[in-house]
PDB file of C-alpha atoms in Angstrom:
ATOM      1  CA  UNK A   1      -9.809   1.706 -34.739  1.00  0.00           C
ATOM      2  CA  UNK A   2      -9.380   3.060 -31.476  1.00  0.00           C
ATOM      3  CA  UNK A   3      -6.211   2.074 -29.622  1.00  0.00           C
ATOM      4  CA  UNK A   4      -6.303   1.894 -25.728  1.00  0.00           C
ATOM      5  CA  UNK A   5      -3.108   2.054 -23.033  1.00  0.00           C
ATOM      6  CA  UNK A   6      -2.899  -1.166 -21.358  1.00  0.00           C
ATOM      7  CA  UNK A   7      -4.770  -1.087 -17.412  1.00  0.00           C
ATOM      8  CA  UNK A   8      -0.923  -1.540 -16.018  1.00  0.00           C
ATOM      9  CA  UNK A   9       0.802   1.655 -18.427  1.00  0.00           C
ATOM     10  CA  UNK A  10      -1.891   3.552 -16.986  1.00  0.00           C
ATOM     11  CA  UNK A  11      -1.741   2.605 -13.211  1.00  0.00           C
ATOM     12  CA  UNK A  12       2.094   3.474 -13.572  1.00  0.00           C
ATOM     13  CA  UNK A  13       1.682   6.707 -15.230  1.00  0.00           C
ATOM     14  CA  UNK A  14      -0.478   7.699 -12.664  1.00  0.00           C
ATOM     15  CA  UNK A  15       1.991   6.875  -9.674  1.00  0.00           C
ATOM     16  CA  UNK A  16       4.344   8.619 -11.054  1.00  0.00           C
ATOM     17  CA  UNK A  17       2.415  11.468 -11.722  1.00  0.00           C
ATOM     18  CA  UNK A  18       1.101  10.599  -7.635  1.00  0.00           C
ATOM     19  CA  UNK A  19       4.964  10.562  -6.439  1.00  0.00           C
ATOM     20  CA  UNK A  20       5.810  14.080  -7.861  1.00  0.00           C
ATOM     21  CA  UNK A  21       3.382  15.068  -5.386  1.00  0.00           C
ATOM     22  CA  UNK A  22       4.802  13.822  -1.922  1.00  0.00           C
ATOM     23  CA  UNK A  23       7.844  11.421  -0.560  1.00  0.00           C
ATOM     24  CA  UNK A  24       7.879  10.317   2.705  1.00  0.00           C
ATOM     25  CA  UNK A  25      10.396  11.694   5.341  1.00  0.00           C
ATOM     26  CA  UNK A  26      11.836  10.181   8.460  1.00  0.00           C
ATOM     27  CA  UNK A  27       9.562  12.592  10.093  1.00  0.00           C
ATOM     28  CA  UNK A  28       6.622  10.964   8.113  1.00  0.00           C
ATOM     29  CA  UNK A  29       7.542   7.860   6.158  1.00  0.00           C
ATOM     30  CA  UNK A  30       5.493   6.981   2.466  1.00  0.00           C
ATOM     31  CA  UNK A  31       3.090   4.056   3.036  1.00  0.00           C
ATOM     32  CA  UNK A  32       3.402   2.294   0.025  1.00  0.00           C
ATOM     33  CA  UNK A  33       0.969  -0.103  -1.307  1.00  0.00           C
ATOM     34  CA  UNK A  34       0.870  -2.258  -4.339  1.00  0.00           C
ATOM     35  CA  UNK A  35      -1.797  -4.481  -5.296  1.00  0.00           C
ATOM     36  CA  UNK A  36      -1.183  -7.966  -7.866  1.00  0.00           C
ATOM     37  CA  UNK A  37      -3.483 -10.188  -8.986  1.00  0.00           C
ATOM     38  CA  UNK A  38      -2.975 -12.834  -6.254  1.00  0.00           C
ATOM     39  CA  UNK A  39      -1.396 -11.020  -3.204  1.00  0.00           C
ATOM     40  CA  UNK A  40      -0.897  -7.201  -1.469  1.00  0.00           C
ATOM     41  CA  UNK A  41       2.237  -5.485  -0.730  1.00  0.00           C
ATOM     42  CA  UNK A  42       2.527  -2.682   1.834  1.00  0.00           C
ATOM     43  CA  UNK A  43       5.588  -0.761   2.727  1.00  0.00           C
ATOM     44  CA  UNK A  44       6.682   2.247   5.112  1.00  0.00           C
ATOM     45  CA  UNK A  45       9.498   4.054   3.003  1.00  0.00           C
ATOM     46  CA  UNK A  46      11.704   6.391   4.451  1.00  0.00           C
ATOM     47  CA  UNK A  47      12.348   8.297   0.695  1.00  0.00           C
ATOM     48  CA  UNK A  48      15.459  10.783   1.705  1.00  0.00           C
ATOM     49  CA  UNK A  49      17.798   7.831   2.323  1.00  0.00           C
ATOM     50  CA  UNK A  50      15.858   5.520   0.068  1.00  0.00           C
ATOM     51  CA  UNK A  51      15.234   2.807   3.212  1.00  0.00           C
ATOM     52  CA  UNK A  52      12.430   0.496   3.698  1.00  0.00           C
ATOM     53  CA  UNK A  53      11.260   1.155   7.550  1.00  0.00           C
ATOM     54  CA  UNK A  54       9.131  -1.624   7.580  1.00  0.00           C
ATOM     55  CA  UNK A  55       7.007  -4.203   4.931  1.00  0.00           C
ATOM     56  CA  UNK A  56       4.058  -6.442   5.191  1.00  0.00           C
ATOM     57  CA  UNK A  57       2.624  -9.208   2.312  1.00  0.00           C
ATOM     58  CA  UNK A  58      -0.067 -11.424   1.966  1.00  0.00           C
ATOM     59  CA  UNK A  59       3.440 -13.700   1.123  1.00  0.00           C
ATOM     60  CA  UNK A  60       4.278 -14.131   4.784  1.00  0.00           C
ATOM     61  CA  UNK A  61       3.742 -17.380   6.566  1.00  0.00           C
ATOM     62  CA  UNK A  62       2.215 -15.838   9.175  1.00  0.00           C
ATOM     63  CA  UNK A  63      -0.334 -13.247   7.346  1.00  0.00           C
ATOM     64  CA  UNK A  64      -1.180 -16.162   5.043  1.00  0.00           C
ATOM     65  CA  UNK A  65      -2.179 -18.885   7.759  1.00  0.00           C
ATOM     66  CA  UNK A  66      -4.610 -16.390   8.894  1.00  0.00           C
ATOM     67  CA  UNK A  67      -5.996 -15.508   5.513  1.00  0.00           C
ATOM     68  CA  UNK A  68      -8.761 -17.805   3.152  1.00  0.00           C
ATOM     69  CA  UNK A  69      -7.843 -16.063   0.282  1.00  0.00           C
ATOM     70  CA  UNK A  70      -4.738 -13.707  -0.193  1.00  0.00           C
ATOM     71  CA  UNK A  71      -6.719 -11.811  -2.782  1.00  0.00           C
ATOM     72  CA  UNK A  72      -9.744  -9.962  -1.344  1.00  0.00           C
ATOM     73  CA  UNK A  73     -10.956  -7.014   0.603  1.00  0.00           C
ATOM     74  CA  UNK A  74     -10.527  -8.992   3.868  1.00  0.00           C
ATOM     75  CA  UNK A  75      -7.009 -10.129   3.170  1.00  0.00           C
ATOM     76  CA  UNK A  76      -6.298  -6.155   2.740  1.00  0.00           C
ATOM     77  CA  UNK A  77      -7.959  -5.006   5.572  1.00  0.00           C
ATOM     78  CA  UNK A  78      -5.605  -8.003   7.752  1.00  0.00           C
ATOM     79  CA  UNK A  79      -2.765  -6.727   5.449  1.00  0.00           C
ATOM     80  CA  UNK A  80      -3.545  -3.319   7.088  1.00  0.00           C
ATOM     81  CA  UNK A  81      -3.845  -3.388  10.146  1.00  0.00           C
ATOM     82  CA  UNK A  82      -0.516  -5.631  10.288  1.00  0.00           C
ATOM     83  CA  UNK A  83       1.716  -3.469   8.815  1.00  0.00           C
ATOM     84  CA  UNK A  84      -0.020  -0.548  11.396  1.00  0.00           C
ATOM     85  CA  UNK A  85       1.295  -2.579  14.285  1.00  0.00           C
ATOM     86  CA  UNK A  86       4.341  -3.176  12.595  1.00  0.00           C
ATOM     87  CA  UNK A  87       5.045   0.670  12.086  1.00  0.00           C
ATOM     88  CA  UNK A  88       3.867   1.246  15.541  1.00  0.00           C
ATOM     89  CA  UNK A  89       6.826  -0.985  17.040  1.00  0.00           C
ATOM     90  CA  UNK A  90       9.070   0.815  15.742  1.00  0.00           C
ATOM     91  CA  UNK A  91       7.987   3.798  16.568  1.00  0.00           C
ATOM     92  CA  UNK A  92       6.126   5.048  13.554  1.00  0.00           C
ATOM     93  CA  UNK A  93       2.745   6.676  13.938  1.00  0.00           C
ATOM     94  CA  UNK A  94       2.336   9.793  11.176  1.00  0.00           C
ATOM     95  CA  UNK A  95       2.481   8.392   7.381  1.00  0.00           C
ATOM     96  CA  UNK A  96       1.887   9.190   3.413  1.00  0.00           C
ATOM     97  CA  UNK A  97      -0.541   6.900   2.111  1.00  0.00           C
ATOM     98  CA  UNK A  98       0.881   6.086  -1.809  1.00  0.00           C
ATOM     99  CA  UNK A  99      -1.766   4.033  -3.152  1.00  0.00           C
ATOM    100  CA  UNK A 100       0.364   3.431  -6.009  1.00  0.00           C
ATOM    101  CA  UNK A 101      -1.848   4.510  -8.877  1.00  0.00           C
ATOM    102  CA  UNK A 102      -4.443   2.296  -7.969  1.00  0.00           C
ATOM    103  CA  UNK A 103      -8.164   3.846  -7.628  1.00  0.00           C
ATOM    104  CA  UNK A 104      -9.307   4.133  -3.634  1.00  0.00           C
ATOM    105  CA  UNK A 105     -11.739   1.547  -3.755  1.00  0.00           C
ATOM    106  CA  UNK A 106     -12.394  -1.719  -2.695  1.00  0.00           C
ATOM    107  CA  UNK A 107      -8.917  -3.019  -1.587  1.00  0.00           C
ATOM    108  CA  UNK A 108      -6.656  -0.218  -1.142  1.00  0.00           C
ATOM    109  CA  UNK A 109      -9.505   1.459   0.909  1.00  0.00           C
ATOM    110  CA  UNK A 110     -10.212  -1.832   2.923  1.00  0.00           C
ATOM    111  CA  UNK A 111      -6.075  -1.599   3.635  1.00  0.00           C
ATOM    112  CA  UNK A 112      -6.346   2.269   4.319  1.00  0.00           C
ATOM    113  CA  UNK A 113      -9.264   1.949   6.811  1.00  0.00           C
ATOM    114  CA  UNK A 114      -7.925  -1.194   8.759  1.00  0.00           C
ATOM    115  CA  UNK A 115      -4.564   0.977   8.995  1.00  0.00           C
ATOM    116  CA  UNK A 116      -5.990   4.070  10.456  1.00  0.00           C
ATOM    117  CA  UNK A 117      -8.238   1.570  12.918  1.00  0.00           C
ATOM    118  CA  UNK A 118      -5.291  -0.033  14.566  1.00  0.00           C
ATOM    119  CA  UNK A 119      -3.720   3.495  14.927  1.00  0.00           C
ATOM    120  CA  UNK A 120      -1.823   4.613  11.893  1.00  0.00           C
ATOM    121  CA  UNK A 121      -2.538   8.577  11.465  1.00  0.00           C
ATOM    122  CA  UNK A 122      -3.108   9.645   7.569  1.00  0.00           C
TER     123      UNK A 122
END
């Protein structure tokens, strides 16, 4: 019989494998992004003082009024370029994208693309 890891014991062993690789500075913050069945996450991490610079969810009252569906490519791409205007209030322009184990397709790209669009540099 053959015996496969579970989707999500895979995904994680591949972000950790992806963090060994990079953290995000104050110079250039980690844009984090995680991805659950029914919403999308996105965070700018400053990882030398462990601080979250600035978040963004398909959660929020405000995202979600705008959104049909909190689960699809267009919800990420909204996702995206909110938390790019977000980060560029306070100042942020220069990030890590962490796609958190997740393959760049579909969603996570959507998020990606929308994020460079409205002016995030990655």
């Amino acid at each position: 019989m053959v015996s496969k890891e579970a989707r999500s014991k895979v995904r994680v062993n591949k972000h950790r494998r992806l963090r060994n690789r990079f953290s995000g500075t104050a110079e250039r913050p980690r844009l984090a992004v995680f991805r659950s069945n029914n919403h999308m996450y996105a965070q700018i991490i400053d990882d030398t003082v462990g601080n979250t610079l600035v978040s963004a969810s398909t959660l929020q009252k405000d995202v979600k009024a705008e959104l049909e569906k909190t689960n699809d490519v267009a919800a990420a791409a909204h996702l995206g370029t909110v938390i790019a205007k977000k980060a560029l209030d306070k100042g942020i322009k220069t990030v890590v994208f962490d796609r958190g184990g997740f393959i760049y397709q579909g969603k996570i790209k959507a998020l990606a693309e929308a994020a460079r669009e409205a002016g995030l540099e990655f």
